[in-house]
Tab-separated table of N, CA and C in Angstrom:
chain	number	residue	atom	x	y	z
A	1	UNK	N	171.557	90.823	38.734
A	1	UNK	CA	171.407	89.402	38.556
A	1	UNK	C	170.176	88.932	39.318
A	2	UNK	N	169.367	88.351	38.825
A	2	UNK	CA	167.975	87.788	39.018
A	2	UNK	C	168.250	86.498	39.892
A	3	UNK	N	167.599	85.775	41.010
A	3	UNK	CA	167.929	84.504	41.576
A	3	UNK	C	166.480	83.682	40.841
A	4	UNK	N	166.778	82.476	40.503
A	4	UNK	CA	165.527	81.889	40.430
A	4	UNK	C	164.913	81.331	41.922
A	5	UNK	N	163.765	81.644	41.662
A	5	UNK	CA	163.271	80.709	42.461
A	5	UNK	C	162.611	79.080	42.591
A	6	UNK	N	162.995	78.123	41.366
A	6	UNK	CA	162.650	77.456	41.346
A	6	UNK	C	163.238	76.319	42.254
A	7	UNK	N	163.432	75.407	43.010
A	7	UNK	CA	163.702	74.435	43.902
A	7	UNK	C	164.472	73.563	43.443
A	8	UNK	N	165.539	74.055	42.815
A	8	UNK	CA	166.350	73.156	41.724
A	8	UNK	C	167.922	73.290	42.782
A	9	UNK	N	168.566	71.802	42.304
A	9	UNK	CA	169.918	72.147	42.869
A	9	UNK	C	171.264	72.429	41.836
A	10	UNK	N	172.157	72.772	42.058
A	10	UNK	CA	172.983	73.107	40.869
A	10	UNK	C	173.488	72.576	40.212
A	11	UNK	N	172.778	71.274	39.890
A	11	UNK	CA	172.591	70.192	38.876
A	11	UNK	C	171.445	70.429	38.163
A	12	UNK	N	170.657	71.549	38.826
A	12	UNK	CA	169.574	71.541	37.785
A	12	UNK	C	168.402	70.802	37.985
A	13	UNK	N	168.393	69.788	39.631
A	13	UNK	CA	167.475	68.681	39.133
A	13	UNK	C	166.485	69.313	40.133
A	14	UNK	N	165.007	68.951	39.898
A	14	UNK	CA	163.814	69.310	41.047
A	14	UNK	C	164.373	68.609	42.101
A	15	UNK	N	164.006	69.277	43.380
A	15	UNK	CA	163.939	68.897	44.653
A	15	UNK	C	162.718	69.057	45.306
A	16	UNK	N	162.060	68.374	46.248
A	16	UNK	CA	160.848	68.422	46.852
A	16	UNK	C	159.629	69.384	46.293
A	17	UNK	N	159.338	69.169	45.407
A	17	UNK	CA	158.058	70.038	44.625
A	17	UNK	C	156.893	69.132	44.738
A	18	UNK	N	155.832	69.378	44.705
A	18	UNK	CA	154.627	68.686	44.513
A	18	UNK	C	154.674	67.517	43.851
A	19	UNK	N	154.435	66.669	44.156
A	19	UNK	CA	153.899	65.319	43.066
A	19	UNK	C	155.230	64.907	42.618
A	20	UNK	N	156.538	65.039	42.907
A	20	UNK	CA	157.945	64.411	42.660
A	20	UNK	C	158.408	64.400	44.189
A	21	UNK	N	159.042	63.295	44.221
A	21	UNK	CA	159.189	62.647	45.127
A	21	UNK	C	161.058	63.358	45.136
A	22	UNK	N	161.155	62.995	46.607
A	22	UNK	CA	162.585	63.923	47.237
A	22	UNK	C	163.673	62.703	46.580
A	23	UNK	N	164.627	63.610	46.304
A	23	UNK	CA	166.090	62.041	45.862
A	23	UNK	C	165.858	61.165	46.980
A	24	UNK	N	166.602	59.580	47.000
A	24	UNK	CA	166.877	58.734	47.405
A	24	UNK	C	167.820	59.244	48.856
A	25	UNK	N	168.787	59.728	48.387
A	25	UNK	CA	170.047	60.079	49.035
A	25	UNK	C	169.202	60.652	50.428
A	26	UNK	N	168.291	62.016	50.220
A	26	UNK	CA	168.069	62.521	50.978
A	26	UNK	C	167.577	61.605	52.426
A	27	UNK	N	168.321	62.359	53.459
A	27	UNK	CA	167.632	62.325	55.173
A	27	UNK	C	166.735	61.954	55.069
A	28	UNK	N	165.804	61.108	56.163
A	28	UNK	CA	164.142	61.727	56.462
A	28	UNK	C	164.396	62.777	57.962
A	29	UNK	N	163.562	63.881	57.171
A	29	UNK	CA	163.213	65.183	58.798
A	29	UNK	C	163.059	63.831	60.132
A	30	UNK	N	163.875	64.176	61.535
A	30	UNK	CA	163.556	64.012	62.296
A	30	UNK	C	162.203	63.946	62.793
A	31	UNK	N	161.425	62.851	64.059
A	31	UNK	CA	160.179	63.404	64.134
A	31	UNK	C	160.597	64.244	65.526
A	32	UNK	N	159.926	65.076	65.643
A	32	UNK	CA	159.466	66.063	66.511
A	32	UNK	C	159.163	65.246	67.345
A	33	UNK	N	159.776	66.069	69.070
A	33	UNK	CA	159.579	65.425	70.038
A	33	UNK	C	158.351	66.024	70.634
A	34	UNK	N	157.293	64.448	71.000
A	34	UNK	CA	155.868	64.992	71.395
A	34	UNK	C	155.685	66.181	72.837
A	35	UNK	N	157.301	65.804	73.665
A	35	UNK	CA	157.131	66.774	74.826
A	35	UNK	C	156.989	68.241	74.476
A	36	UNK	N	158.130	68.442	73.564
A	36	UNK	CA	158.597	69.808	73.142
A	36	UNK	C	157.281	70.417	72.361
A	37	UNK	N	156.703	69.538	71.221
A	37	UNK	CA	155.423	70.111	70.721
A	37	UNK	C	154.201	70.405	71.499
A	38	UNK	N	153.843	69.407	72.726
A	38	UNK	CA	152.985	70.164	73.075
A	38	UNK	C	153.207	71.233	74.218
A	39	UNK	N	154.546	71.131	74.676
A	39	UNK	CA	154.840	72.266	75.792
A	39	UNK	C	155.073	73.667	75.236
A	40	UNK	N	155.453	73.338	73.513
A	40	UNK	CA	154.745	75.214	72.778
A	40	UNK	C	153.615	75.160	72.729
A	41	UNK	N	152.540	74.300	72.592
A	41	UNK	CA	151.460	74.752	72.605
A	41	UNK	C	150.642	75.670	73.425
A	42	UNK	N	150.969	74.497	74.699
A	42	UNK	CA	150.879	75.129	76.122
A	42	UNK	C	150.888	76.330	76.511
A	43	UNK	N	152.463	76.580	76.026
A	43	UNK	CA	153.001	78.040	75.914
A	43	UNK	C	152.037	79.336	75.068
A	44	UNK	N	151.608	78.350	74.123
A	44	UNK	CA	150.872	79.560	73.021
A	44	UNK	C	149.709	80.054	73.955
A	45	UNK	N	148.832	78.970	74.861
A	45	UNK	CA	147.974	79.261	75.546
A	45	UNK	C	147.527	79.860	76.264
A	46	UNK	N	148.727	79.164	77.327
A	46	UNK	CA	149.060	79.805	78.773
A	46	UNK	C	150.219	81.251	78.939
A	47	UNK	N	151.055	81.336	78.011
A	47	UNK	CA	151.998	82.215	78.251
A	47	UNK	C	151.024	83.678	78.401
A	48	UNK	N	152.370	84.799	79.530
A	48	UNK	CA	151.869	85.788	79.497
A	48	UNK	C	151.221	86.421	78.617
A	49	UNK	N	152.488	86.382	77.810
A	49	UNK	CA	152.323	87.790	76.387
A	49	UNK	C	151.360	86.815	75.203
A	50	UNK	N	150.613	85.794	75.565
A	50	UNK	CA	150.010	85.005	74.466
A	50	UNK	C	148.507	85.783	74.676
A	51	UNK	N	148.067	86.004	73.425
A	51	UNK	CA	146.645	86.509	73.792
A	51	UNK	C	145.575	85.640	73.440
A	52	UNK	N	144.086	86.008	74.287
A	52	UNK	CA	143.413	84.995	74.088
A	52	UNK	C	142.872	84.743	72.278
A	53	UNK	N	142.303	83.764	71.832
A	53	UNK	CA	141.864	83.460	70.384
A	53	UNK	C	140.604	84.386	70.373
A	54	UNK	N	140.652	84.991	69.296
A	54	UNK	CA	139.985	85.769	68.981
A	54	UNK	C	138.460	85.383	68.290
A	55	UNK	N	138.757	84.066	67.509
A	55	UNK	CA	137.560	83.744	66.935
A	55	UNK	C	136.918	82.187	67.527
A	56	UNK	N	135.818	81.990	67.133
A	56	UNK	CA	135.374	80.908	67.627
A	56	UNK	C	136.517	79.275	67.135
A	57	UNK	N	136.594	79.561	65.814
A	57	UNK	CA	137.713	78.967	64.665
A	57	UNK	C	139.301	78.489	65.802
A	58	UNK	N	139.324	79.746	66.010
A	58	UNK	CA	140.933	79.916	66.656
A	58	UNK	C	140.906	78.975	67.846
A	59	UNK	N	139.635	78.752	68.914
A	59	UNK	CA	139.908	77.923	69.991
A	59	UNK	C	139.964	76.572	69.206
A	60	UNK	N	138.543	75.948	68.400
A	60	UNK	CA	138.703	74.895	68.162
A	60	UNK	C	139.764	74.322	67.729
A	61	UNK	N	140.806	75.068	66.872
A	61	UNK	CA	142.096	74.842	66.251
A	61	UNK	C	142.889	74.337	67.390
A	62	UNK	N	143.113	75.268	68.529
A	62	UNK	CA	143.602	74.907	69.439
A	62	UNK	C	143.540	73.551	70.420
A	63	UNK	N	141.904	73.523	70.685
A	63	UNK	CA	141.328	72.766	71.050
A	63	UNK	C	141.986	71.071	70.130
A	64	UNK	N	142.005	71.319	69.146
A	64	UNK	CA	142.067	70.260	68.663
A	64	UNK	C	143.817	69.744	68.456
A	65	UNK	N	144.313	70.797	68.730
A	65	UNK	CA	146.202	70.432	68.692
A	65	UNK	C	146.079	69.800	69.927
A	66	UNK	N	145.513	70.505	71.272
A	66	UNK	CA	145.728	69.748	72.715
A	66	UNK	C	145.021	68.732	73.019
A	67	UNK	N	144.130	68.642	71.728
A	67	UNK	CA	143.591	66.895	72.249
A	67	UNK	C	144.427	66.077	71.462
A	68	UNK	N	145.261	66.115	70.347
A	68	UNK	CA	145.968	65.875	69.984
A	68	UNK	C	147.615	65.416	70.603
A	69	UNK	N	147.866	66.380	71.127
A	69	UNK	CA	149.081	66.215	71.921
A	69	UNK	C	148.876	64.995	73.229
A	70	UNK	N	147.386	64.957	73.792
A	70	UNK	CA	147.235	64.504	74.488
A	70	UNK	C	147.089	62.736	74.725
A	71	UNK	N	146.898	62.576	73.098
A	71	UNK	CA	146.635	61.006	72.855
A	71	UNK	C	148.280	60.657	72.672
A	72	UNK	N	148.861	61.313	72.046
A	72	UNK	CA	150.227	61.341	71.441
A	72	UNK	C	150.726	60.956	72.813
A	73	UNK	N	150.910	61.959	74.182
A	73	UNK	CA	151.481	61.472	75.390
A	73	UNK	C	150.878	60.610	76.168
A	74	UNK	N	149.592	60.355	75.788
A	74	UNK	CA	149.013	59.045	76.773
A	74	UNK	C	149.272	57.844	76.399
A	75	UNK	N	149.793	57.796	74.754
A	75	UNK	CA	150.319	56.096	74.424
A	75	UNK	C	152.182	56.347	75.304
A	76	UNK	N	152.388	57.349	76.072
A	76	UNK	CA	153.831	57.072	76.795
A	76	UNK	C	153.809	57.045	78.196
A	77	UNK	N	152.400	57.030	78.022
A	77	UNK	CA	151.837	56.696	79.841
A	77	UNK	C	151.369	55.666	80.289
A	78	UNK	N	151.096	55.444	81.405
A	78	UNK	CA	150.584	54.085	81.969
A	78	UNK	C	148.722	54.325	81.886
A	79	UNK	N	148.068	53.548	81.828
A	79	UNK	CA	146.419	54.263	81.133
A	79	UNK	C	145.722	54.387	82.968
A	80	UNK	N	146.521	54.488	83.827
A	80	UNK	CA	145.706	54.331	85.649
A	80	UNK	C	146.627	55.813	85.906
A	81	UNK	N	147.199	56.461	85.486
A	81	UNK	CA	147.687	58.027	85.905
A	81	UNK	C	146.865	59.177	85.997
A	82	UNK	N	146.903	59.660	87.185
A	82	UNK	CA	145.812	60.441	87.012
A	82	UNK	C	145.530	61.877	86.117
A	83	UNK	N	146.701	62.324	85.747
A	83	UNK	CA	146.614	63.252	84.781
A	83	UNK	C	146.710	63.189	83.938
A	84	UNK	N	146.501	61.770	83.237
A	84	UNK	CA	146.202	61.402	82.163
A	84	UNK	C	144.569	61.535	81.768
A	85	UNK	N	144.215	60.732	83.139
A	85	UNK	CA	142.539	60.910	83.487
A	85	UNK	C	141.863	61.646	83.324
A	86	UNK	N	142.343	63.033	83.820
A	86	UNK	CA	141.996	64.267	83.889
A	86	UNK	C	142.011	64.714	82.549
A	87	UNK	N	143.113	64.614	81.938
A	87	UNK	CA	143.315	65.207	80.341
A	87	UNK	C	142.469	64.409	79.574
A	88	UNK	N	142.268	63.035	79.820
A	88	UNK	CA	140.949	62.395	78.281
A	88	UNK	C	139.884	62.996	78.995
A	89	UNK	N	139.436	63.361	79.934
A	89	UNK	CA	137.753	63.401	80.475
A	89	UNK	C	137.754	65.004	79.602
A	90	UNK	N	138.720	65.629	80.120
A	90	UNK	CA	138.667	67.104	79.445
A	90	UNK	C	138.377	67.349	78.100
A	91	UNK	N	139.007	66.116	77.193
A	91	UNK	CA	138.900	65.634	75.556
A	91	UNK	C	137.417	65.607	75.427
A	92	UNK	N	137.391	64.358	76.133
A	92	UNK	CA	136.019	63.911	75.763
A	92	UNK	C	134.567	64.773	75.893
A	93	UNK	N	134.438	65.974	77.037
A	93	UNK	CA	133.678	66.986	76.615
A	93	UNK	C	133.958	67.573	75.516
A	94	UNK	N	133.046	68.517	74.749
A	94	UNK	CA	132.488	68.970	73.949
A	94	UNK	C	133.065	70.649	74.497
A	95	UNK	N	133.325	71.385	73.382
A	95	UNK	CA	134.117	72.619	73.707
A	95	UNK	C	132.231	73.489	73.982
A	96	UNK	N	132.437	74.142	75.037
A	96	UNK	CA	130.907	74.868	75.713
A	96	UNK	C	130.659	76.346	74.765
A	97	UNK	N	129.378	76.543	74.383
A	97	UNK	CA	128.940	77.684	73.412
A	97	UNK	C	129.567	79.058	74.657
A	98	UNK	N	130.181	79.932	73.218
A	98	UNK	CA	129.861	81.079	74.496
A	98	UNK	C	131.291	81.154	74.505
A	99	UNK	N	131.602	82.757	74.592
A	99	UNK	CA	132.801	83.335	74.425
A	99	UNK	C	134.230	83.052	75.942
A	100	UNK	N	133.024	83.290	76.861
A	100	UNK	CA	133.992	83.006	78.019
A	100	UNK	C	133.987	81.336	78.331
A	101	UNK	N	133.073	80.844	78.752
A	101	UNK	CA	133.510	79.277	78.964
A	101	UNK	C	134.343	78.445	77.490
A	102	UNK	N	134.197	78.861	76.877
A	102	UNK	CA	134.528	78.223	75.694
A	102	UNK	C	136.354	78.206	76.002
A	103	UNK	N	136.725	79.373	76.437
A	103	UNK	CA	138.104	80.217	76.690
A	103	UNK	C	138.556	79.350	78.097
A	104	UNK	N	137.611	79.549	78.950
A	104	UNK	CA	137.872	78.591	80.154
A	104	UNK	C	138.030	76.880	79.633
A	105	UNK	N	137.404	76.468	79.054
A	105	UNK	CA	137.587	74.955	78.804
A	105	UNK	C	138.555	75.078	78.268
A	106	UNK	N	139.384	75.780	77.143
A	106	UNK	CA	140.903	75.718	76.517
A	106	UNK	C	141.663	76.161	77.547
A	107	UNK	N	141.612	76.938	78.635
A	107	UNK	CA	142.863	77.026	79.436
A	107	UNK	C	143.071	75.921	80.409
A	108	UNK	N	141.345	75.111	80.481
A	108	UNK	CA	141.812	73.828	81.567
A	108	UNK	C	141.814	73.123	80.930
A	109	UNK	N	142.140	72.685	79.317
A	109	UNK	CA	142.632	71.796	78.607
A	109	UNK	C	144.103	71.941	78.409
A	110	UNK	N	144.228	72.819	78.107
A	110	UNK	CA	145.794	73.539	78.614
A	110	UNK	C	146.772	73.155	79.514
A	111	UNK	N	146.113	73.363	80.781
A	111	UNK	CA	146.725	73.145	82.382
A	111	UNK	C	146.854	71.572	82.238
A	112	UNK	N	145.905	71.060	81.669
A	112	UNK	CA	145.763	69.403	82.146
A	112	UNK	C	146.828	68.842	80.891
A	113	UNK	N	147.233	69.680	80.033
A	113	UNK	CA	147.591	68.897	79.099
A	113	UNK	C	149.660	69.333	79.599
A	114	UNK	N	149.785	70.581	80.475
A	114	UNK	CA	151.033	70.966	80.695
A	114	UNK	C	151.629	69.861	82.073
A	115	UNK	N	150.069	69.409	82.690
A	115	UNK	CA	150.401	68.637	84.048
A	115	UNK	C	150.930	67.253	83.582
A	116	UNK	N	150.119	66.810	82.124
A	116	UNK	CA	150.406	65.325	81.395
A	116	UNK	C	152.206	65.621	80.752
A	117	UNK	N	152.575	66.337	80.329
A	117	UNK	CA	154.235	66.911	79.628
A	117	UNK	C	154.563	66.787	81.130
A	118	UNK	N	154.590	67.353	81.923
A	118	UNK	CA	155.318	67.157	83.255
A	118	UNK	C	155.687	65.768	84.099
A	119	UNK	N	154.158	64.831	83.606
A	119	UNK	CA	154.698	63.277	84.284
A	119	UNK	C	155.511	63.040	82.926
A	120	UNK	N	155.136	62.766	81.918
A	120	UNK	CA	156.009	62.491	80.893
A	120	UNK	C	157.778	62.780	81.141
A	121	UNK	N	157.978	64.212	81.133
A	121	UNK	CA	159.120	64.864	81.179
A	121	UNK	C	159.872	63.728	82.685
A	122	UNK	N	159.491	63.890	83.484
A	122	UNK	CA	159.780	63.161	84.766
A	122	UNK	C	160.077	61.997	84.278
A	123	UNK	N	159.838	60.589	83.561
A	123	UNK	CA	160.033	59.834	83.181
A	123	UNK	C	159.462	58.960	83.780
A	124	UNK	N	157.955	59.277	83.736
A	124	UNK	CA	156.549	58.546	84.181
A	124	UNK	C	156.822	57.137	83.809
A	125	UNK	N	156.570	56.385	84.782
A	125	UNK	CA	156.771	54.589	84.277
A	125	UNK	C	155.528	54.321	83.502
A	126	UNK	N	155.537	53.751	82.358
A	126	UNK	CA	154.161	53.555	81.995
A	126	UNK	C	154.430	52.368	80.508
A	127	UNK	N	154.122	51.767	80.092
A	127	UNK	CA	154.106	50.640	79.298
A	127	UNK	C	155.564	50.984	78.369
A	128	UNK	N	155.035	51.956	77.686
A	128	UNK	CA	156.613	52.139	76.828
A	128	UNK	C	157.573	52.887	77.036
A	129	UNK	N	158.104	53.180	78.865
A	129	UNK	CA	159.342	53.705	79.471
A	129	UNK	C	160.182	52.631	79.046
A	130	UNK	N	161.250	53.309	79.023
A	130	UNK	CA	162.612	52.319	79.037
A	130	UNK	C	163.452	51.743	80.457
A	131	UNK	N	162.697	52.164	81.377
A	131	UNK	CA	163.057	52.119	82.790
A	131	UNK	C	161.514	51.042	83.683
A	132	UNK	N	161.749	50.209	83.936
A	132	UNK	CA	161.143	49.429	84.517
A	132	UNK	C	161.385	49.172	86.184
A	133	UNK	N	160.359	49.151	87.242
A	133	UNK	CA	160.359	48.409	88.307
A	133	UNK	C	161.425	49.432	89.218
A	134	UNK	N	161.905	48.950	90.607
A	134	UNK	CA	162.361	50.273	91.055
A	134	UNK	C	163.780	50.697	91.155
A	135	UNK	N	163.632	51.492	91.294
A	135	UNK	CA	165.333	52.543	91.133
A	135	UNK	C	166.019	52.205	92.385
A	136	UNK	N	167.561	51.979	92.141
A	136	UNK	CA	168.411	52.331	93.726
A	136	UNK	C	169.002	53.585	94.045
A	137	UNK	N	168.908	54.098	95.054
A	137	UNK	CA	168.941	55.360	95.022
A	137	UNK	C	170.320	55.669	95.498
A	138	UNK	N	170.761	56.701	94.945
A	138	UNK	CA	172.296	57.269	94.376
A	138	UNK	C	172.932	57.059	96.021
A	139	UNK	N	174.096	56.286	95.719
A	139	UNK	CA	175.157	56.394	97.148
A	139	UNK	C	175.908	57.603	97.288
A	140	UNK	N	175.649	58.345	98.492
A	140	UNK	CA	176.549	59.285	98.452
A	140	UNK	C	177.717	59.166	98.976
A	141	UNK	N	178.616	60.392	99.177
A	141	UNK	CA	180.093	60.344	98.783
A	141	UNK	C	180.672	59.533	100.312
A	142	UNK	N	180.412	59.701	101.092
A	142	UNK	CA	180.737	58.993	102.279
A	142	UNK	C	180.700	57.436	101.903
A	143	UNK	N	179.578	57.181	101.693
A	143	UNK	CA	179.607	55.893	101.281
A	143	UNK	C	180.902	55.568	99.905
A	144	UNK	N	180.684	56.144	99.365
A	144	UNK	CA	181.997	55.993	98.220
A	144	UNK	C	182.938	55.848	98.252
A	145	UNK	N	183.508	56.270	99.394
A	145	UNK	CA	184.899	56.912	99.729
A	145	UNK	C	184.939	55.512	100.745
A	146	UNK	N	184.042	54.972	101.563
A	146	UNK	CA	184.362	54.102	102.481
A	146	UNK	C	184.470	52.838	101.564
A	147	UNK	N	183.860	52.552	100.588
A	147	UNK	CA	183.659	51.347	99.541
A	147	UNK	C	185.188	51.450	99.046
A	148	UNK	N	185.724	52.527	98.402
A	148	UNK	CA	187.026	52.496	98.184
A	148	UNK	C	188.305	52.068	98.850
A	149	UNK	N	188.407	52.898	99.938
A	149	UNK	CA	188.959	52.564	101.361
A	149	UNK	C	189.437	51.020	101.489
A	150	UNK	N	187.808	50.323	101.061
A	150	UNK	CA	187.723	49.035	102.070
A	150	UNK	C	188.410	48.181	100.943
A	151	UNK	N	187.963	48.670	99.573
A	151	UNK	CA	188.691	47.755	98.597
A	151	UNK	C	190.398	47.970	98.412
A	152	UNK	N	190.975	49.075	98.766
A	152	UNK	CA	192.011	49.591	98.914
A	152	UNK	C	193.175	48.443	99.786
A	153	UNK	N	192.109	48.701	100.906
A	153	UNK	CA	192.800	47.537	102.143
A	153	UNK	C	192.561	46.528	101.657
A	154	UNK	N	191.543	45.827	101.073
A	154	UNK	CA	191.445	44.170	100.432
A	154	UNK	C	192.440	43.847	99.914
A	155	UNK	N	193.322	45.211	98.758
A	155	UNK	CA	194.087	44.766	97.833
A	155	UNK	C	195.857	44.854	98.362
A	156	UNK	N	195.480	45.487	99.331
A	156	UNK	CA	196.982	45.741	99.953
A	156	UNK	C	197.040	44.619	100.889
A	157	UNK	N	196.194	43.981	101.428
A	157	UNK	CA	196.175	42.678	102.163
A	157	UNK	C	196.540	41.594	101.431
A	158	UNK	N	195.838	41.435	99.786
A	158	UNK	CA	196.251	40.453	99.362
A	158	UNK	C	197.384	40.815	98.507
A	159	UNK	N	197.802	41.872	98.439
A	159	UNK	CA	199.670	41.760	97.759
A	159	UNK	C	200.466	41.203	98.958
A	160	UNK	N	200.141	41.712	100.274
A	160	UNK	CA	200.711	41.398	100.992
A	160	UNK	C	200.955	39.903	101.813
A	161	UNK	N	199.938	39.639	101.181
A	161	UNK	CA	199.935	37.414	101.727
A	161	UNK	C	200.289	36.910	100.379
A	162	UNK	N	200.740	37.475	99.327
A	162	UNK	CA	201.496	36.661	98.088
A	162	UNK	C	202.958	36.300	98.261
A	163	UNK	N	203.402	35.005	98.127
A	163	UNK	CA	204.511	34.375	98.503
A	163	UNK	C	205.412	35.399	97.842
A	164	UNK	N	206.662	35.573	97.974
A	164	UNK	CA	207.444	36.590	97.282
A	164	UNK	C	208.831	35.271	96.805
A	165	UNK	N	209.141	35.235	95.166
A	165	UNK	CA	210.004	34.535	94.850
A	165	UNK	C	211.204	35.054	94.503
């Protein structure tokens, strides 16, 4: 028995093919989270077992995902961070002729772009955080236990001054 391969469902009808549009019904794909995309990149870069790009082609490709990733996380930053700073100045040069610097400017586009995922990841305050102005910082258990305590006794004090009928 032969399978087709045509993109049909078992109604028979096209699904996502060129130039026809997906049913109504269907989902839209999630978007991809900008941390996670550029921290594989990163990975493709920087990781051990990643080897360097072989062709001139292969950095710019690269080159151009991590300047990419980089505008993507700077609209979730505040524009006065400094590794944000660091990552547009890095953009804004010009990738250098020449097999080894060329390789060096993608690994410190790299680094600067894994240091920008890291304030991000942290939950960098910056125009479009959901967390504004400053944090109170977590009471620990002593304190907890005495807050309880004290409300404990509040409430056994006031059952105890209620007229009894």
């Amino acid at each position: 028995m032969r399978l087709s391969l045509d993109p049909r469902r078992d109604g028979g009808q096209l699904v996502g093919e060129r130039g026809r549009q997906a049913p109504v019904t269907a989902a839209p794909a999630p978007e991809r989270d900008h941390v996670v995309a550029a921290s594989e990149t990163v990975t493709l870069v920087l990781g051990e077992d990643s080897p360097l790009p072989e062709s001139a082609a292969d950095v710019e490709d690269l080159v151009r995902l991590l300047r990419g990733h980089i505008a993507q996380l700077g609209a979730r930053t505040a524009p006065h961070v400094p590794a944000l700073l660091r990552a547009q100045r890095l953009c804004s040069d010009s990738i250098p002729e020449g097999y080894v610097s060329s390789r060096v400017h993608l690994v410190r586009l790299a680094k600067a772009t894994q240091e920008l995922t890291a304030y991000v990841e942290r939950g960098g305050l910056g125009p479009n955080s959901k967390e504004g102005g400053r944090r109170w910082p977590r009471p620990t258990l002593k304190v907890l236990r005495g807050t309880v305590f004290a409300l404990a006794l509040a409430c056994l004090i006031f059952a105890a001054s209620v007229p009894r009928t």
